[in-house]
Coordinates of N, CA and C in Angstrom, one line a residue:
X1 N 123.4 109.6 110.4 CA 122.5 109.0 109.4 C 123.2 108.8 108.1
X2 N 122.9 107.9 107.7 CA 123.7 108.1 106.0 C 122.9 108.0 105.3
X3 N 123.3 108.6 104.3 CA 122.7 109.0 102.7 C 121.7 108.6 102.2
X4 N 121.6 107.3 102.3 CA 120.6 106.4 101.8 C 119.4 106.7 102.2
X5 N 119.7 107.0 103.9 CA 118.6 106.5 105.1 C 118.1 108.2 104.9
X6 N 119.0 109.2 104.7 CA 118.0 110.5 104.4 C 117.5 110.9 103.3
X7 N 118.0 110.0 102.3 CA 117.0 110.2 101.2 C 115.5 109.3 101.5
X8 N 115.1 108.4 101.8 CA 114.7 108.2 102.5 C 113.8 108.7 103.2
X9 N 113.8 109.3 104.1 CA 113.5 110.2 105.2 C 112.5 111.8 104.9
X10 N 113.7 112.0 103.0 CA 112.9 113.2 102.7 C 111.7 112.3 102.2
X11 N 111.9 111.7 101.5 CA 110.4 110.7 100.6 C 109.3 110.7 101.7
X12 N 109.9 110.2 102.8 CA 108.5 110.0 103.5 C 107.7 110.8 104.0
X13 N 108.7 111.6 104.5 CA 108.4 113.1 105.2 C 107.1 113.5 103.9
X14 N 107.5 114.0 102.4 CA 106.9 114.4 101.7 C 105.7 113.4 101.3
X15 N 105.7 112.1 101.3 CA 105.0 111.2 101.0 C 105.0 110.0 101.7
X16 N 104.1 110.3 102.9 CA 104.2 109.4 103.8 C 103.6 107.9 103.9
X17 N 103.0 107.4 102.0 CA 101.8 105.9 102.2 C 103.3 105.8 101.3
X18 N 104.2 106.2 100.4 CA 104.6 105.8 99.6 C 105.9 104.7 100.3
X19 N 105.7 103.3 99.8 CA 107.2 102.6 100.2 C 108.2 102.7 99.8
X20 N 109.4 102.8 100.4 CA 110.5 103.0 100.3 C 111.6 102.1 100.4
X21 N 112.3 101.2 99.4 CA 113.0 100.4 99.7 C 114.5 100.6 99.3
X22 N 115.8 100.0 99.8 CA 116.8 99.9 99.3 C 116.9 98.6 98.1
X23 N 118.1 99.3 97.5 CA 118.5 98.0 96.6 C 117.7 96.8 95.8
X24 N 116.4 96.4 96.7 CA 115.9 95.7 96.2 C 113.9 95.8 96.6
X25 N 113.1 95.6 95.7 CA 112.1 95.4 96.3 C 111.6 94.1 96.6
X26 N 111.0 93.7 98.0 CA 110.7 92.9 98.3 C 109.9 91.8 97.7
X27 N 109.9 90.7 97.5 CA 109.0 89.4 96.3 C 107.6 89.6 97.0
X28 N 107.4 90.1 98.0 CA 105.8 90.1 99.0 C 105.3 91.1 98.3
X29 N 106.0 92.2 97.9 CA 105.4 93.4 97.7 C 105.3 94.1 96.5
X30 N 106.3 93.3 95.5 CA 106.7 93.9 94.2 C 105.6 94.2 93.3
X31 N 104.2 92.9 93.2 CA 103.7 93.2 92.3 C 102.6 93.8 92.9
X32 N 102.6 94.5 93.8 CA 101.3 95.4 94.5 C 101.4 96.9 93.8
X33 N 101.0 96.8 92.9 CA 100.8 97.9 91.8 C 99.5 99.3 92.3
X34 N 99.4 99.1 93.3 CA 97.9 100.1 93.3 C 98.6 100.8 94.6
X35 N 100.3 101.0 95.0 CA 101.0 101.5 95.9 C 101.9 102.4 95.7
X36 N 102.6 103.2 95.3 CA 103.6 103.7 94.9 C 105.2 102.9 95.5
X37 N 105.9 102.5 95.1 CA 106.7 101.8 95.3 C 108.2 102.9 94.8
X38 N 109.3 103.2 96.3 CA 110.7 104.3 95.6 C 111.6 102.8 95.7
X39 N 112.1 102.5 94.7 CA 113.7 101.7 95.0 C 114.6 102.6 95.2
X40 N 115.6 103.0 95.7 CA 116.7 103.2 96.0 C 118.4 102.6 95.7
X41 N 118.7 103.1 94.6 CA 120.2 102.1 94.5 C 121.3 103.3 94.3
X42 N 122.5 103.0 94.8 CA 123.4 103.3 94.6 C 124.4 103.6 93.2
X43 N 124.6 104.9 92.7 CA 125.4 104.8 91.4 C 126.3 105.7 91.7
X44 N 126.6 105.8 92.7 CA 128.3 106.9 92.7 C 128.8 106.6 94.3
X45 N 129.8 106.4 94.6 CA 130.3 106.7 95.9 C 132.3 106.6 95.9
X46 N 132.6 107.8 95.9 CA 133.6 108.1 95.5 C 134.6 109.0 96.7
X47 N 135.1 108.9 96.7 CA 136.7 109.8 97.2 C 136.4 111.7 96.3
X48 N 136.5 112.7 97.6 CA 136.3 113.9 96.9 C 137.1 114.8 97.5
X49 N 137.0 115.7 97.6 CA 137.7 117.4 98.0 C 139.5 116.6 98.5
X50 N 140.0 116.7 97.5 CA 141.5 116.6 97.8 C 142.4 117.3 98.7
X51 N 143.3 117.3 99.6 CA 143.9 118.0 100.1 C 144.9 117.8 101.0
X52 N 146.1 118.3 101.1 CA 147.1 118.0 102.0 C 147.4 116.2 101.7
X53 N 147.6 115.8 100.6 CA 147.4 114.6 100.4 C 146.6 113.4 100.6
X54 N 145.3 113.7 100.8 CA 144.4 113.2 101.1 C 143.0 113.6 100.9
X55 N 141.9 112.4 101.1 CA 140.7 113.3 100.8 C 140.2 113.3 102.2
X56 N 139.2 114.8 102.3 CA 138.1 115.1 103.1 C 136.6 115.2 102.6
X57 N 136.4 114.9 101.5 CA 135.1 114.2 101.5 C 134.7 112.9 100.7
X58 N 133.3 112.9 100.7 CA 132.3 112.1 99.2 C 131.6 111.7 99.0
X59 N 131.8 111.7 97.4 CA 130.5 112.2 96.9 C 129.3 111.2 96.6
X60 N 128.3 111.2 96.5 CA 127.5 110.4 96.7 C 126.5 110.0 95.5
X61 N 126.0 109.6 94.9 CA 125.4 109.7 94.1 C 124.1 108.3 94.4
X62 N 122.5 108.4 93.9 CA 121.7 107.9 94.2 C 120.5 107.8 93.0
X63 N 120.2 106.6 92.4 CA 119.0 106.7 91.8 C 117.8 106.3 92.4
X64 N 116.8 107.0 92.2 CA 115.4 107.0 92.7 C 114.4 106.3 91.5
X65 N 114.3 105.3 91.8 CA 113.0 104.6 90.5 C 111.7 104.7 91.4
X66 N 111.1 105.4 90.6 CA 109.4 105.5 91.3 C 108.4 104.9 90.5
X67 N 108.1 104.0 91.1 CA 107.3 103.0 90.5 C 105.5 103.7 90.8
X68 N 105.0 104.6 90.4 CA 103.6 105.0 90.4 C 102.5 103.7 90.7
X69 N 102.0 104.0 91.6 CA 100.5 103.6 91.8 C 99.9 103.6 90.4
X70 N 99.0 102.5 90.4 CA 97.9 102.9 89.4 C 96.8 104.1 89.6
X71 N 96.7 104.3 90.9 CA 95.3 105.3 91.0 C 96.2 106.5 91.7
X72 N 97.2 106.9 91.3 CA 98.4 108.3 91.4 C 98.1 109.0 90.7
X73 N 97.8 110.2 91.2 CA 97.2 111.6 90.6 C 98.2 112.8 90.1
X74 N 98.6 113.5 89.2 CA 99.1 115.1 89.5 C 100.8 114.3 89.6
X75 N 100.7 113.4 88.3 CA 102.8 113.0 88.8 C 103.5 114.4 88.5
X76 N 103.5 115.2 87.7 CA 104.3 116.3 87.7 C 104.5 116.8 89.1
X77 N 103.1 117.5 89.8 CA 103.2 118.2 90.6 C 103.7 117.5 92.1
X78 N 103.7 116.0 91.9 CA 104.5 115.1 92.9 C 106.0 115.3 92.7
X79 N 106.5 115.2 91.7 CA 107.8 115.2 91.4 C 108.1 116.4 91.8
X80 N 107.5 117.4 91.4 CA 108.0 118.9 91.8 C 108.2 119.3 93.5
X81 N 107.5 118.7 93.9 CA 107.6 118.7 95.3 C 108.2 117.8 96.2
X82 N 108.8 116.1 95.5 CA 110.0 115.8 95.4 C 111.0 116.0 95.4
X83 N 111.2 116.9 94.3 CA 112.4 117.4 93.8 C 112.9 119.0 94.6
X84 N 111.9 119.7 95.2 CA 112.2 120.6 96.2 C 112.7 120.3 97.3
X85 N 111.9 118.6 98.2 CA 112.1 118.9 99.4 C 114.1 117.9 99.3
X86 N 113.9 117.5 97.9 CA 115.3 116.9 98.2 C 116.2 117.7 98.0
X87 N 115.9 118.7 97.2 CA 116.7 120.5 97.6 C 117.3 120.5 98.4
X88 N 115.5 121.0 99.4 CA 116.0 121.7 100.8 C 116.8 120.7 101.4
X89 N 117.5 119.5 101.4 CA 117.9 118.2 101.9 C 119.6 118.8 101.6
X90 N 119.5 119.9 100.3 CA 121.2 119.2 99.7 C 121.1 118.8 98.8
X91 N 120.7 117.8 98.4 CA 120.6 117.1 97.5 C 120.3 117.4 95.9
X92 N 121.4 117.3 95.1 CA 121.5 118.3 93.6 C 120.9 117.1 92.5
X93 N 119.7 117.0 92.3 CA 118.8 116.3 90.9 C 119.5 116.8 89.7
X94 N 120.2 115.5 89.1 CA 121.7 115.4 88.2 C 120.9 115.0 87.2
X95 N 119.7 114.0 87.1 CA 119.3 113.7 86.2 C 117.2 113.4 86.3
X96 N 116.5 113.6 85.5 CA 115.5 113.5 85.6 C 114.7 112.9 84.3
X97 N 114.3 111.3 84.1 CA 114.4 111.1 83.0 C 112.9 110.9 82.2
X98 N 112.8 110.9 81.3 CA 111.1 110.7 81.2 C 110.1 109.7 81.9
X99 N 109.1 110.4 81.9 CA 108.7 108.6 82.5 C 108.0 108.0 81.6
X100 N 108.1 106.5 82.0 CA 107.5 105.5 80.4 C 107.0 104.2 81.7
X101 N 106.0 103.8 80.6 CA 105.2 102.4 80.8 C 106.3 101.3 81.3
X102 N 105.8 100.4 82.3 CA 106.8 99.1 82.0 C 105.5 97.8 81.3
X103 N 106.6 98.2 80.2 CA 105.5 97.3 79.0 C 105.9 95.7 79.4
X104 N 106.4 95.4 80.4 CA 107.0 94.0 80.9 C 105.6 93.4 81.4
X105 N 104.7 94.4 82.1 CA 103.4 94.1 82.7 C 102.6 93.9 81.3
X106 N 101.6 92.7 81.7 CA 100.8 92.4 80.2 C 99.4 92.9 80.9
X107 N 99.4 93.2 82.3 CA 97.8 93.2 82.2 C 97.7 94.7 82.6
X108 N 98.0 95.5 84.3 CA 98.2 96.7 83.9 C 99.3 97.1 84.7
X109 N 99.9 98.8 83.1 CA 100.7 99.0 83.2 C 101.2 100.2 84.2
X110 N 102.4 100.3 85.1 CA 102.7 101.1 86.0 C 103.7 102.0 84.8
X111 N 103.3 103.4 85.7 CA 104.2 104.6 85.0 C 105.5 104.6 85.7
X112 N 106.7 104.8 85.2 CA 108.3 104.9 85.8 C 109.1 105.9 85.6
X113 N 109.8 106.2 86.8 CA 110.3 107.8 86.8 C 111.5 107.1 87.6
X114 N 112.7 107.5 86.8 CA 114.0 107.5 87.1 C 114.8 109.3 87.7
X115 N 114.9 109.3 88.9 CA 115.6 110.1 88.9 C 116.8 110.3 90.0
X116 N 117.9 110.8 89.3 CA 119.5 110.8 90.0 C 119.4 112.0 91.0
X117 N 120.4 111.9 92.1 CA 120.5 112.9 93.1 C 121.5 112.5 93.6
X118 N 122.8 113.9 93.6 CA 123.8 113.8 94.3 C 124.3 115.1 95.3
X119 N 124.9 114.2 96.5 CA 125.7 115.3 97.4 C 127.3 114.8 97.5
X120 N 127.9 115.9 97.9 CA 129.2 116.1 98.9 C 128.8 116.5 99.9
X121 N 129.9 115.6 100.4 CA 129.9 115.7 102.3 C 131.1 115.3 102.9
X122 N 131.2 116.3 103.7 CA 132.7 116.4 104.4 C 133.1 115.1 105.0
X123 N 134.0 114.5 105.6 CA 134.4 113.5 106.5 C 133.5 113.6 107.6
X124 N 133.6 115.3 107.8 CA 132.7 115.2 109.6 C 131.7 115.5 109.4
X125 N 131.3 115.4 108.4 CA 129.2 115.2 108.2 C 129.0 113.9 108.2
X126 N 129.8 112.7 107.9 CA 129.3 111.7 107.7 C 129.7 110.4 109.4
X127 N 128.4 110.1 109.3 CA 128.2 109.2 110.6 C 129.3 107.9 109.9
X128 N 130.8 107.7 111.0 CA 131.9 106.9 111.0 C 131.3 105.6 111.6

């Protein structure tokens, strides 16, 4: 499985109506605001644990934009239990940023939660 697809996997598991996309969200689906909507993009993917002239692992890095429903209840206590099951996952929350309006919407506005998550992972953890 790779990285992406188990971040992923924790989201749904914990939040199973919430959609989940890579890299981009879909033009069918973007402005459906009454959904919770995770994009998924990539901000680290590097060469790690050096050794014997070479690397054995790397490291991964991941931001999570959570685009809130309008009728989403208790965002703290969502996040908090976000941010545990991507714990138990491995996965080390590097950054957690406020969340704010996207004042880009004129009519109504969705709340936005930016948060970073990274792992290391050996050569032979990762599906070749």
């Amino acid at each position: 499985m790779t990285p992406v697809v188990e971040i992923k996997n924790v989201v749904h598991d914990v939040f199973p109506d919430w959609q989940v996309y890579f890299y981009a969200i879909p033009e069918e689906v973007i402005d459906d605001k009454h959904v919770t909507q995770v994009l998924i993009t990539e901000n680290n993917s590097s060469a790690s644990d050096y050794g014997n002239s070479t690397f054995n692992g790397m490291d991964f890095g991941y931001r999570l934009q959570v685009f809130y429903g309008l009728d989403e209840q208790n965002l703290i206590g969502k996040e908090i239990v976000l941010y545990k099951a991507l714990e138990q996952a491995q996965w080390r929350i590097t950054d957690s940023q406020p969340r704010y309006l996207d004042i880009s919407q004129t009519d109504e506005q969705q709340m936005i939660k930016n948060i970073d998550v990274n792992k290391t992972l050996t050569l032979d953890e990762i599906d070749l």
